[in-house]
Coordinates of C-alpha atoms and ligand atoms in Angstrom, one line a residue:
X46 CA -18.1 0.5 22.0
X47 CA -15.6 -0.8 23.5
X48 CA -12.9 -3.5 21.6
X49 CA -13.5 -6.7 20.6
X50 CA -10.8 -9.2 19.8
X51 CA -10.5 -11.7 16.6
X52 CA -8.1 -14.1 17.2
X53 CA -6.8 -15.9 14.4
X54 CA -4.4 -19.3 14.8
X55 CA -3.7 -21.3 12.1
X56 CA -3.3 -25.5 12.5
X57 CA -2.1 -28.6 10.7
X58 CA 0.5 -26.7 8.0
X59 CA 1.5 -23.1 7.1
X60 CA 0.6 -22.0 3.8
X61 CA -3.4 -21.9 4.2
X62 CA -4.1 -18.7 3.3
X63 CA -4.5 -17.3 7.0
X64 CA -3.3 -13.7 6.8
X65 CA -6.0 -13.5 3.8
X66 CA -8.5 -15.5 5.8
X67 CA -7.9 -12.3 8.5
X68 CA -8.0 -9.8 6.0
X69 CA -11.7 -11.1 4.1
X70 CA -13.1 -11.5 7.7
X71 CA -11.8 -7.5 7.9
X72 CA -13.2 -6.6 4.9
X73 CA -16.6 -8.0 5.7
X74 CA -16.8 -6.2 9.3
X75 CA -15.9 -3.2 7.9
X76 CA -18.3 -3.0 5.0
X77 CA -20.6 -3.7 7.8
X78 CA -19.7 -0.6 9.2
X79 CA -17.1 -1.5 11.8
X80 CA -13.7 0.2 12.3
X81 CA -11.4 -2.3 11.9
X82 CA -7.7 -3.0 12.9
X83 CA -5.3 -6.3 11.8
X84 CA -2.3 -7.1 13.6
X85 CA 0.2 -9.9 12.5
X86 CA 1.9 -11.5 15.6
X87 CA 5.3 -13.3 13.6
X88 CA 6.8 -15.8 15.9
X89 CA 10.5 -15.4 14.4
X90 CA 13.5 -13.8 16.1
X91 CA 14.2 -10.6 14.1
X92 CA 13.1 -8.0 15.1
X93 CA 11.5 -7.1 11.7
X94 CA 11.3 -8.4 8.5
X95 CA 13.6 -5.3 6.7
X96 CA 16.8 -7.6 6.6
X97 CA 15.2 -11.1 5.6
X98 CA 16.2 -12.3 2.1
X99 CA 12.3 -12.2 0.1
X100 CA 13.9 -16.1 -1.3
X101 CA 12.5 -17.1 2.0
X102 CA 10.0 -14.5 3.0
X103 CA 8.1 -13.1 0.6
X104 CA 7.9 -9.5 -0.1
X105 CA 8.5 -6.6 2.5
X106 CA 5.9 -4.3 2.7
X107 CA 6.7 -1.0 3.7
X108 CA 3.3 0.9 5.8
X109 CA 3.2 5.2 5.3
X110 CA 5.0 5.6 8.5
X111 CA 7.9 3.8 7.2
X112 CA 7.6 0.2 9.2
X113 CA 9.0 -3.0 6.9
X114 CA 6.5 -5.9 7.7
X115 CA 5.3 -9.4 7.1
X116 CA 3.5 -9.6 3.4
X117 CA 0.0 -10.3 5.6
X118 CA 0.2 -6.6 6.0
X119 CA 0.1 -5.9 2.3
X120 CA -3.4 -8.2 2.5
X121 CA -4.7 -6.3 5.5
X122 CA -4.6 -2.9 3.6
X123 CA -5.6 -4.1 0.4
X124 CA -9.0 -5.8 1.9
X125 CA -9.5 -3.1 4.6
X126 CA -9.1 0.2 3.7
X127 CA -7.4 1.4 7.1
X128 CA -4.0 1.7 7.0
X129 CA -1.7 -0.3 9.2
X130 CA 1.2 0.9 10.8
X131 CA 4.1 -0.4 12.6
X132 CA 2.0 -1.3 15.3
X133 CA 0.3 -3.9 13.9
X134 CA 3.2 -6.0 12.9
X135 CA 5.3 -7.3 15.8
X136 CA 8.0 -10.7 16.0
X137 CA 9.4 -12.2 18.9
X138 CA 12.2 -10.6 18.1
X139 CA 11.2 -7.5 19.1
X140 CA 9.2 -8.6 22.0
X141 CA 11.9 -10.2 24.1
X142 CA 14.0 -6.2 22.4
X143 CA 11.6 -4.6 24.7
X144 CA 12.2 -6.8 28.0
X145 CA 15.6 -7.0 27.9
X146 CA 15.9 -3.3 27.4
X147 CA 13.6 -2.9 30.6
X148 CA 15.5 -5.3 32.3
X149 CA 19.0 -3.6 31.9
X150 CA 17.6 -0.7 33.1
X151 CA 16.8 -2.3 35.9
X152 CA 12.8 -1.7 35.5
X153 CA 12.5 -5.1 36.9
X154 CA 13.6 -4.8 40.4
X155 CA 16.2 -7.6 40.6
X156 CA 13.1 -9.7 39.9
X157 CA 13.7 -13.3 37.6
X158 CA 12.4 -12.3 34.2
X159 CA 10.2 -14.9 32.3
X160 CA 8.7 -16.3 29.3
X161 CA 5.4 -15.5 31.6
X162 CA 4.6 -13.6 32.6
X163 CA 7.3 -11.2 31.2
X164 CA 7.3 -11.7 27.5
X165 CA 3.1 -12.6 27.8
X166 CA 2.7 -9.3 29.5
X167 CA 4.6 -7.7 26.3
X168 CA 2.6 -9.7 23.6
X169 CA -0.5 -8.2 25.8
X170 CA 0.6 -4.7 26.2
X171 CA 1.3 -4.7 22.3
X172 CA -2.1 -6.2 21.3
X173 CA -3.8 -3.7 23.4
X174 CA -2.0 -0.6 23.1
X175 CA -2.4 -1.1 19.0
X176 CA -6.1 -1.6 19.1
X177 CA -7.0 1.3 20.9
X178 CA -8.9 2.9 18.5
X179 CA -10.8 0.1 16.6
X180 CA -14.3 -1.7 17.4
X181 CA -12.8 -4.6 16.2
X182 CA -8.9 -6.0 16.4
X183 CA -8.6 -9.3 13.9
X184 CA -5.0 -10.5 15.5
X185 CA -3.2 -13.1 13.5
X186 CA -0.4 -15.6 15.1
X187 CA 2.1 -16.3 12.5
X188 CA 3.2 -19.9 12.4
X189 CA 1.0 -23.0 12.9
X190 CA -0.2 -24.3 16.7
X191 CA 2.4 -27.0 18.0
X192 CA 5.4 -25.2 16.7
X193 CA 7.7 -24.0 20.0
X194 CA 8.0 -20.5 19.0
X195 CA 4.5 -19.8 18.6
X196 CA 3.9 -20.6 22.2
X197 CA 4.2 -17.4 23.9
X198 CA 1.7 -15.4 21.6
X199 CA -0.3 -18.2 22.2
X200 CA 0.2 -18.2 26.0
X201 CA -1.0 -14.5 25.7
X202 CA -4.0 -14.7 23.8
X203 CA -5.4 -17.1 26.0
X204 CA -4.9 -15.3 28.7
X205 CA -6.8 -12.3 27.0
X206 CA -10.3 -13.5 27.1
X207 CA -10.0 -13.7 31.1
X208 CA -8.4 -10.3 31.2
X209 CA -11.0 -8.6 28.0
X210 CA -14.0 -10.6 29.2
X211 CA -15.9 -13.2 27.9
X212 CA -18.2 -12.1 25.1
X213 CA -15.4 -10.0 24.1
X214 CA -13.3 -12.5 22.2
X215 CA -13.2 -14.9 19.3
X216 CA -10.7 -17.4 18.5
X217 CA -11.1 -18.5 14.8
X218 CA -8.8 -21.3 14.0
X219 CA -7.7 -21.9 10.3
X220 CA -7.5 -25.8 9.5
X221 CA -7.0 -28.3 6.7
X222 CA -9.8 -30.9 5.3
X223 CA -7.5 -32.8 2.7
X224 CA -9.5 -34.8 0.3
X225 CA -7.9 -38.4 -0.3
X226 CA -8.6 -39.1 -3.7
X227 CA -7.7 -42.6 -3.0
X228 CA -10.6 -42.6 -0.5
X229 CA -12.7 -40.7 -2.3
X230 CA -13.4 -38.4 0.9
X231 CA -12.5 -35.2 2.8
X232 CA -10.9 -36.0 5.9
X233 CA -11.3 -34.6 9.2
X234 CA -8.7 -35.5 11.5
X235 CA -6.3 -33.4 11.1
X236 CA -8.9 -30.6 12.0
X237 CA -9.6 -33.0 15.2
X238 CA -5.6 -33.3 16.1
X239 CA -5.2 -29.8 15.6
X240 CA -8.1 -28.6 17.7
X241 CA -6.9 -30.9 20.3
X242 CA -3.1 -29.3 19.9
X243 CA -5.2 -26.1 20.7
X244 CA -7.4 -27.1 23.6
X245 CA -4.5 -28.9 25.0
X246 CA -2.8 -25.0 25.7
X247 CA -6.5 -23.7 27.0
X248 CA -7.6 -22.5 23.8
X249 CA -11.2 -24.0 22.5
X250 CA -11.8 -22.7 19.1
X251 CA -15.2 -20.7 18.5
X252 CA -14.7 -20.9 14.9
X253 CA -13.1 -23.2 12.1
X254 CA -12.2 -21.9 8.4
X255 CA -11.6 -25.6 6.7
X256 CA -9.7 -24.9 3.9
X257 CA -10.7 -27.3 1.3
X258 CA -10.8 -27.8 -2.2
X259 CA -14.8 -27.8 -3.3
X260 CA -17.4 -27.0 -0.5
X261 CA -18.1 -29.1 2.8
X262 CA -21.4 -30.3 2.8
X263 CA -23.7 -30.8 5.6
X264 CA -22.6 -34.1 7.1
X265 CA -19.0 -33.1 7.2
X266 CA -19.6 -29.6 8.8
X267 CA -21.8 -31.7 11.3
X268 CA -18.4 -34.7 12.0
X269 CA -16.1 -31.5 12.8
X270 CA -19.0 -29.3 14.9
X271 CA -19.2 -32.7 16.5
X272 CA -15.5 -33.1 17.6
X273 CA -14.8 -30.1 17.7
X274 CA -16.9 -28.3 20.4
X275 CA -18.3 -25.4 17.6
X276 CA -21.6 -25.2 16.7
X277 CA -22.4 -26.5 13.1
X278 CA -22.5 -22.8 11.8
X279 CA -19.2 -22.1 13.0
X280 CA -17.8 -24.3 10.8
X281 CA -16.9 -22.6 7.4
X282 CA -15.5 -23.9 4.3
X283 CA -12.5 -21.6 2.6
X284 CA -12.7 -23.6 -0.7
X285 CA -9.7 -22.8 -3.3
X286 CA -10.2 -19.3 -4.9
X287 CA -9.6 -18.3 -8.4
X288 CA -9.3 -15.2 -7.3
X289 CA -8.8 -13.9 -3.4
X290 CA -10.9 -11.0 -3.7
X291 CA -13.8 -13.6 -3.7
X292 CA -13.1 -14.7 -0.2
X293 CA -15.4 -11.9 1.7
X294 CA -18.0 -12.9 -0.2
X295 CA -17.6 -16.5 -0.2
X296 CA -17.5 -16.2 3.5
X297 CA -20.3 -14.0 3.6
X298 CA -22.6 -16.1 1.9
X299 CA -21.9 -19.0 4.8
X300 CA -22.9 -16.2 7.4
X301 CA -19.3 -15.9 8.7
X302 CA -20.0 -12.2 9.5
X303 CA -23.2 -12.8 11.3
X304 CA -22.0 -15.3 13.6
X305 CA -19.0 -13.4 14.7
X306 CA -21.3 -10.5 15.4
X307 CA -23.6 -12.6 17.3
X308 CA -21.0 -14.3 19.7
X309 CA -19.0 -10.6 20.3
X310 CA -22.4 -9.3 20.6
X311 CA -22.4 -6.3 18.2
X312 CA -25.1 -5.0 16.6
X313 CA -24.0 -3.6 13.2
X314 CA -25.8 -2.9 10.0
X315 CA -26.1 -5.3 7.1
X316 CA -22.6 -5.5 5.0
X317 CA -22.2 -3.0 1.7
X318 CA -20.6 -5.7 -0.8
X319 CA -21.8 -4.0 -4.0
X320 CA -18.1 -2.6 -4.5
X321 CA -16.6 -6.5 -3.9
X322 CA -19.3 -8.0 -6.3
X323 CA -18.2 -5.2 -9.1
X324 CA -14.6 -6.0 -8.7
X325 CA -16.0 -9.8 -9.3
X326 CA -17.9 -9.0 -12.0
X327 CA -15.2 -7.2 -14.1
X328 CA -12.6 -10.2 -13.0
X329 CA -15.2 -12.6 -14.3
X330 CA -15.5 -11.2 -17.8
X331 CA -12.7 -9.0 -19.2
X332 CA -13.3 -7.6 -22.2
X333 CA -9.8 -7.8 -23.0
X334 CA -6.2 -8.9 -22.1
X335 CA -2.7 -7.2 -21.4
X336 CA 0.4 -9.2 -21.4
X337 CA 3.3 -7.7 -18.8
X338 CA 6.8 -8.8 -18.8
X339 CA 8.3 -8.2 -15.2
X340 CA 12.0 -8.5 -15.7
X341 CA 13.2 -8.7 -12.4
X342 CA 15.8 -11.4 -9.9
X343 CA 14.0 -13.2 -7.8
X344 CA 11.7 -14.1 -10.6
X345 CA 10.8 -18.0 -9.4
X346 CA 9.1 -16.5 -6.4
X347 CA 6.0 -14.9 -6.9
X348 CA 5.3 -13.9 -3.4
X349 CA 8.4 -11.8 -3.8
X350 CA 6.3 -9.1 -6.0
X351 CA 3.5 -9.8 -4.0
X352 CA 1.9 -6.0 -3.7
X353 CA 3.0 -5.5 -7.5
X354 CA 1.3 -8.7 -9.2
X355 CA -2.0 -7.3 -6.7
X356 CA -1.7 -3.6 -8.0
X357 CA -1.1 -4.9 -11.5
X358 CA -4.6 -7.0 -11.2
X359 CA -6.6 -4.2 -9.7
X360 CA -5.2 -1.6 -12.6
X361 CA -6.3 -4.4 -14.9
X362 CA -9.6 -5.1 -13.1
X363 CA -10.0 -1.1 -13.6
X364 CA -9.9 -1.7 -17.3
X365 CA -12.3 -4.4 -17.6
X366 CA -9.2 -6.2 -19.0
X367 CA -7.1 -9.3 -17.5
X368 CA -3.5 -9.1 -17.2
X369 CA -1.0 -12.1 -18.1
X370 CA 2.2 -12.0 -16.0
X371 CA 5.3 -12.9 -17.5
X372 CA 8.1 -13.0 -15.1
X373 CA 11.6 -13.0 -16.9
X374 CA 14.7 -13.5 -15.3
X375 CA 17.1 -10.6 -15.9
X376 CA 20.6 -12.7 -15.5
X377 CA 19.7 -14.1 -18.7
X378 CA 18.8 -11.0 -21.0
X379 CA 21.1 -9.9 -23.3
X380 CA 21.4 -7.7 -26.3
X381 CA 21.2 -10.6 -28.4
X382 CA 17.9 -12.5 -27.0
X383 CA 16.1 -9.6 -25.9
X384 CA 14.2 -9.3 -29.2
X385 CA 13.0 -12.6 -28.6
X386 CA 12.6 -12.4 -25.0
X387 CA 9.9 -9.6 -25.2
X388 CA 8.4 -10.3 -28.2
X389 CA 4.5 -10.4 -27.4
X390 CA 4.7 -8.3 -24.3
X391 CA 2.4 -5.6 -24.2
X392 CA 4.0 -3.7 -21.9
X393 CA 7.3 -4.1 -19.6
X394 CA 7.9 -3.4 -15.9
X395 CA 10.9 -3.2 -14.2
X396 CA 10.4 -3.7 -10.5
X397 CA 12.1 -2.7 -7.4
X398 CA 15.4 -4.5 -6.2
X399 CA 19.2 -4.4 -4.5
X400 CA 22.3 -5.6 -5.5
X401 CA 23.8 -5.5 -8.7
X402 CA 23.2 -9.1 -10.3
X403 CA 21.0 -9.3 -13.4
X404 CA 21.2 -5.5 -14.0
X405 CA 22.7 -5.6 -16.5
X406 CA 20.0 -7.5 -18.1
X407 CA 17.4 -5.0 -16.7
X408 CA 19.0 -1.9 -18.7
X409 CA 18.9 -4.2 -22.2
X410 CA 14.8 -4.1 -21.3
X411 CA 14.7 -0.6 -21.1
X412 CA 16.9 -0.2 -24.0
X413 CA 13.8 -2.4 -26.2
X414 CA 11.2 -0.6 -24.3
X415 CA 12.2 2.8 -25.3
X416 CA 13.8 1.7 -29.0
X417 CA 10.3 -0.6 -29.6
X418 CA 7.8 2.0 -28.4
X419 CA 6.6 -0.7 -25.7
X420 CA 4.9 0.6 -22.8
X421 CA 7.5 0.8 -20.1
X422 CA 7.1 0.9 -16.4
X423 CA 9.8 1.5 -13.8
X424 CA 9.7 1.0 -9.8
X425 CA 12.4 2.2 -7.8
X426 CA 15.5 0.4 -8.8
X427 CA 13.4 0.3 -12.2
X428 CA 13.5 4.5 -12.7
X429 CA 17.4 4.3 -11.7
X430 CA 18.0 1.7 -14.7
X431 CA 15.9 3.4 -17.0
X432 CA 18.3 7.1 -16.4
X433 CA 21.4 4.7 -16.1
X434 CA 20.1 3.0 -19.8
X435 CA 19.6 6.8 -20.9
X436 CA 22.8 8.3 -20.5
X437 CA 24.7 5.4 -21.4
X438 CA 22.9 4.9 -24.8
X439 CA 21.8 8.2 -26.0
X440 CA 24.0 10.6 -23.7
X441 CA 26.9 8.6 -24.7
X442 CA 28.1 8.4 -20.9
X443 CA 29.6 4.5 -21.6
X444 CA 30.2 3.7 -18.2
X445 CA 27.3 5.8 -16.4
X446 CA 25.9 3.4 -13.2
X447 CA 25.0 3.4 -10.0
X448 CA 27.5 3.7 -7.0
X449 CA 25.4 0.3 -5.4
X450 CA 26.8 -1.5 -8.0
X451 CA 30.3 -0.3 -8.8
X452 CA 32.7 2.6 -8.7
X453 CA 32.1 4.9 -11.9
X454 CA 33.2 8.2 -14.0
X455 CA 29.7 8.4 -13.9
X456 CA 27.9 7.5 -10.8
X457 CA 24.0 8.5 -12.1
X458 CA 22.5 7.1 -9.2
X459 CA 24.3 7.7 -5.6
X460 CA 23.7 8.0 -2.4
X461 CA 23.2 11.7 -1.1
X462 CA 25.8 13.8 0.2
X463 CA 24.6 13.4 3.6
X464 CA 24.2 9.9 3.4
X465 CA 27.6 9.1 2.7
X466 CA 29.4 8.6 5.9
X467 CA 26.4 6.4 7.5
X468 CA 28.0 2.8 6.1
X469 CA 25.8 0.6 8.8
X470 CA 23.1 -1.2 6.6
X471 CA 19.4 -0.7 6.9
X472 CA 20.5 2.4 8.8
X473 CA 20.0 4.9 5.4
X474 CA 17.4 3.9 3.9
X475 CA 14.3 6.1 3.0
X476 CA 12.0 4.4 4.3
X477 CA 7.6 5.1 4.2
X478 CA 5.5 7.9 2.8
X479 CA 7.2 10.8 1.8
X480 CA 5.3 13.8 -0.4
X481 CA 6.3 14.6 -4.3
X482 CA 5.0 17.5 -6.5
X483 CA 4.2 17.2 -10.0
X484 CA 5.2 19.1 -13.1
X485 CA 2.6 20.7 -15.1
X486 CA 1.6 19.3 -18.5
X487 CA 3.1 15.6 -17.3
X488 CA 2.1 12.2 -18.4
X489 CA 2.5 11.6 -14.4
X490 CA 0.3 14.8 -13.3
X491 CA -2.4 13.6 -16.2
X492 CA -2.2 10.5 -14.5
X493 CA -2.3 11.2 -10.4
X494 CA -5.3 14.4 -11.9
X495 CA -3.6 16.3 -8.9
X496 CA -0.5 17.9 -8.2
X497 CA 0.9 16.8 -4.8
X498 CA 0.8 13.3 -3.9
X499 CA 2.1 11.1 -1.0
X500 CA 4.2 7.5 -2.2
X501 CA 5.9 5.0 -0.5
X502 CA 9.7 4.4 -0.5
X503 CA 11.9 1.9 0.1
X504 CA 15.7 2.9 -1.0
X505 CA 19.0 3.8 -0.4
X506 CA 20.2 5.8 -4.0
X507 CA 18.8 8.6 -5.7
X508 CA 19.7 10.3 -9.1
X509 CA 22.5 12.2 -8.6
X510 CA 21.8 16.0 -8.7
X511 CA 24.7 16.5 -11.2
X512 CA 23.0 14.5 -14.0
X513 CA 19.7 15.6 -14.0
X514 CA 20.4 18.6 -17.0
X515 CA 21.6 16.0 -18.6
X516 CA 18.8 13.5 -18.2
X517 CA 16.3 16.2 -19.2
X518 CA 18.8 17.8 -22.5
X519 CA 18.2 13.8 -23.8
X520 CA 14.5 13.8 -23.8
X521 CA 13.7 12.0 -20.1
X522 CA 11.0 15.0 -18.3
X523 CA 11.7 14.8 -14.3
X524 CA 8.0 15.1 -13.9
X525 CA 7.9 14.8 -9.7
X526 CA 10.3 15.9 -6.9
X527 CA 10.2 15.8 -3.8
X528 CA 8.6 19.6 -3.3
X529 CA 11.8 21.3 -2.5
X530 CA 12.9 20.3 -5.9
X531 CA 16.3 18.0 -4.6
X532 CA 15.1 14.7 -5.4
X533 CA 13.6 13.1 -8.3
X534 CA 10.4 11.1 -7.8
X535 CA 9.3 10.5 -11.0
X536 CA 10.7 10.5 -15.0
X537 CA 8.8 10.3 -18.1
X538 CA 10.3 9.9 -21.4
X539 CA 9.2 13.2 -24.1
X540 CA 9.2 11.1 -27.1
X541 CA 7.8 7.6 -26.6
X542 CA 4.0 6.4 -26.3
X543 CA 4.4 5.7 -22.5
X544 CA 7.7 5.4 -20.3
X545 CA 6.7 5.8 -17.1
X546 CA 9.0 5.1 -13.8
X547 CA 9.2 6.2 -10.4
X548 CA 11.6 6.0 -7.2
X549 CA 9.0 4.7 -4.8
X550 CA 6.6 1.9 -4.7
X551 CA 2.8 2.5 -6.1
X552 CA 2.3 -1.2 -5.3
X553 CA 1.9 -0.6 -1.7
X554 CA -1.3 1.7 -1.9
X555 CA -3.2 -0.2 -4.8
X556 CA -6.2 -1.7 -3.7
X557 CA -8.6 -3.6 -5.6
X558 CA -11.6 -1.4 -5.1
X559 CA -9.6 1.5 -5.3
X560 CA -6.9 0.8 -8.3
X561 CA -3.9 2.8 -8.1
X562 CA -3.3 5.3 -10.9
X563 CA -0.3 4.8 -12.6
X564 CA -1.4 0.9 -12.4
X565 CA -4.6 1.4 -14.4
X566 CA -2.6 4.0 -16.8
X567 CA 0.1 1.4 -17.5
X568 CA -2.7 -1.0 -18.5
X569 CA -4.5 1.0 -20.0
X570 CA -1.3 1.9 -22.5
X571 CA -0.3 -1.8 -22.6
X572 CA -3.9 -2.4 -23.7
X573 CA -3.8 0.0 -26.4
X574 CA -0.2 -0.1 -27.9
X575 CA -1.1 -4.2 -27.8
X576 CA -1.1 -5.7 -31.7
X577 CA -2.3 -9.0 -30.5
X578 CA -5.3 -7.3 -28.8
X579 CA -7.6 -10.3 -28.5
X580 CA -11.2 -10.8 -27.0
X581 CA -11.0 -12.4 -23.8
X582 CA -11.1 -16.8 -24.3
Ligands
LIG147 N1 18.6 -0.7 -4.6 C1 18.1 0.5 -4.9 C2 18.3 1.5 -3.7 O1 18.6 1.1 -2.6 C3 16.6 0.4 -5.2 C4 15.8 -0.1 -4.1 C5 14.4 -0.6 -4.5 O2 14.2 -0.8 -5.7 N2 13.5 -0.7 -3.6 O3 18.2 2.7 -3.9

């Protein structure tokens, strides 16, 4: 078969849920059989997301072969189990990379290069060449139609039905129906303006998702298939959620899957959702409830621990339990307030981060999780404060830290030999899946049930190999390395009920119907070290 194109544009304001709109209509197709592929088209200038601050982004996901993308990626692989890739996130940035490189090396010809069909023809060659191997591509334009940069992806996508053929693309546009309480109605023209912004640049919409608050009902599906050119099928509400991993079947239940397989004309089998209505179930009544402190920085933001708040739901969801996030702000943890702090938590994470601000704070968490028996789990920069903590309070190595952070008689965590002389930023970082091997008779290699496994990183610093006798002769078990034994991937604490951490990021490969170990483990030891263990409300 060969591919058919999803094209997904989002109108009237950001924010409307379109990367997870992309990812449910994946999901469906899939469990319909289908291969399916998502790319995220981001109309900013970088060329990729690895040096934005995550105040303003959101979270950088890292894919297994090391690319750092738009969050929408994270959504892509959690609701379709294919992995994606650095070919299916792309910016402007490193569109108009690619023609200016061709141009100084003179591929041109002494020809004027253009916005079309230059950078088109790159946005095209992109799309195509990272689809090759799907039935169906579900391609996302970041941004919302009117906005100047968007213009260009938009420019290209229209001109890919006439190139792919008719028959052979959707365009699903993702709207807003406000309700106006003063009216006491859901309104429609905004849909109408911003399916007019759309036709306006060639594009007429085969599809709407109205996000709304309740349902549409008949009349108001019948106004917009009116104005809108779509039939009345094609018009589908995405109500509010409690919970995201609803949408697929929220949208199946409107027929969304059947009437994209009907206009691409594929034939495909009816969906498998039994796995999606489980999940549902479980969310719907947990038996029971863990309480998780993540003491992190950019705390306000939740979309900055995007992947980690998903992974800790799914490891919840795993044990029919519900998990309560509690995000504290490590500038303002000290010795003094911790007690009070992280009283009531079931169990505390430390996530991943850079920069030295609030660590401080983040080794007095470690120093109550391991004192108070609490259910610890460190991520990255999280397994670097835990040894730091370690040696400082029970090694008695006062000033032990980590060379990111200041000059020391004891730099624990530094960057490797051969890393050393590279001082350009982003240029050092371990970046993607890299393998680790587990020790036998470890919490971790209970945990994983096997003994090589495949994580994701994002970092700079490792433990230093001059401290790890010494992080071992004070109780902490380096319980995986990378297999030739030089890095540590993962430490355990000997004498503690669970004190868990790890140099890469779990987060990235937890999906809901397939939980990520040392997710459901965590829970499952905040669950049972919990005192205030309560039924569910
Ligand atoms: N800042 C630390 C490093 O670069 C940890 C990074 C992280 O937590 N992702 O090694």
């Amino acid at each position: 078969m060969r591919t058919k194109f999803i094209f997904v544009t989002g109108g009237v304001l950001s924010s409307l849920g379109k990367g997870l709109s992309a990812a449910a209509i994946g999901a469906l197709l899939e469990a319909r059989g289908l291969r399916v592929g998502n790319i995220k088209m981001d109309p900013y200038i970088n060329v990729d997301p690895g040096t934005m601050s995550p105040y303003q982004h959101g979270e950088v996901f890292v894919t297994e072969d090391g690319a750092e993308t738009d969050l929408d990626l994270g959504h892509y692989e959690r609701f379709v189990g294919r992995p994606t890739g650095k070919r299916n996130n792309f910016t402007t940035g490193r569109v108009y990379q690619a023609v200016i490189e061709r141009e100084r090396r003179g591929e041109y010809l002494g020809r004027t290069v253009q916005v079309i069909p230059h950078i088109t023809d790159e946005i095209k060659r992109l799309v195509l060449s990272g689809t090759e191997d799907v039935d169906v591509a579900i391609i996302e334009v970041g941004g919302t139609v009117g906005d100047i940069e968007s213009l260009p992806f938009l420019e290209a996508i229209r001109q890919l039905k006439s190139d792919i053929g008719v028959g052979n693309v959707l365009y699903v546009h993702v709207t807003l129906v406000p309700y106006i309480r003063a009216a006491g109605e859901l309104k429609t023209k905004p849909t109408q303006h911003s399916v007019k912004d759309l036709l306006s640049i060639g594009i007429q919409p085969d599809m709407l998702l109205c996000r709304c608050e309740g349902d549409l009902d008949r009349d108001i599906r019948q106004k917009i298939a009116g104005f809108c050119n779509v039939g009345i099928d094609d018009v589908i509400a995405a109500p509010d959620v409690d919970n995201i991993y609803r949408l697929p079947l929220v949208f199946h239940d409107q027929g969304l899957d059947d009437r994209i397989l009907r206009q691409l004309g594929i034939w495909a089998a009816q969906p498998r959702l039994e796995r999606w209505q489980a999940y549902m179930e479980r969310a719907e009544r947990p038996r029971r409830r863990a309480r998780i402190g993540i003491v992190g920085k950019y705390v306000h933001l939740t979309d900055t621990y995007k992947s980690l708040n998903e992974a800790l739901a799914h490891g919840a969801n795993a044990n029919e339990a519900k998990v309560e996030l509690v995000f504290v702000d490590s500038e303002e943890l000290t010795s003094e307030n911790v007690a009070a702090r992280l009283a009531g938590m079931d169990g505390i994470l430390i996530p991943g981060g850079f920069g030295n601000r609030g660590i401080e704070g983040k080794i007095v968490a470690v120093a109550y999780a391991r004192t108070q028996s609490v259910p610890f789990f460190g991520i990255c920069l999280g397994m670097q404060v835990a040894c730091i903590e370690l040696l400082r309070n029970v090694a008695g190595l006062a000033d032990a830290n980590s060379t990111e952070f200041c000059r020391s008689a004891h730099p624990v965590v530094d960057l490797m030999v051969d890393q050393r002389d590279v001082t350009e930023k982003g240029g050092t970082m371990r970046l993607g899946a890299w393998p680790c091997t587990l020790a036998e008779g470890s919490r971790a290699r209970a945990i994983y049930g096997v003994e090589r496994i495949s994580e994701r990183h994002r970092h700079r610093y490792e433990i230093n190999p001059d401290y790890h006798q010494q992080l071992k002769d004070h109780g902490m078990r380096i319980s995986g390395t990378s297999p030739d034994g030089r890095l540590v991937e993962m430490v355990e604490l000997r004498d503690h009920p669970y004190f868990v951490a790890c140099q890469f990021h779990p987060e990235f490969k937890s999906r809901p119907l397939e939980p990520h170990p040392l997710f459901s483990a965590f829970i499952s030891a905040a669950l049972s070290s919990s005192t205030r263990r309560e039924p569910a409300a």
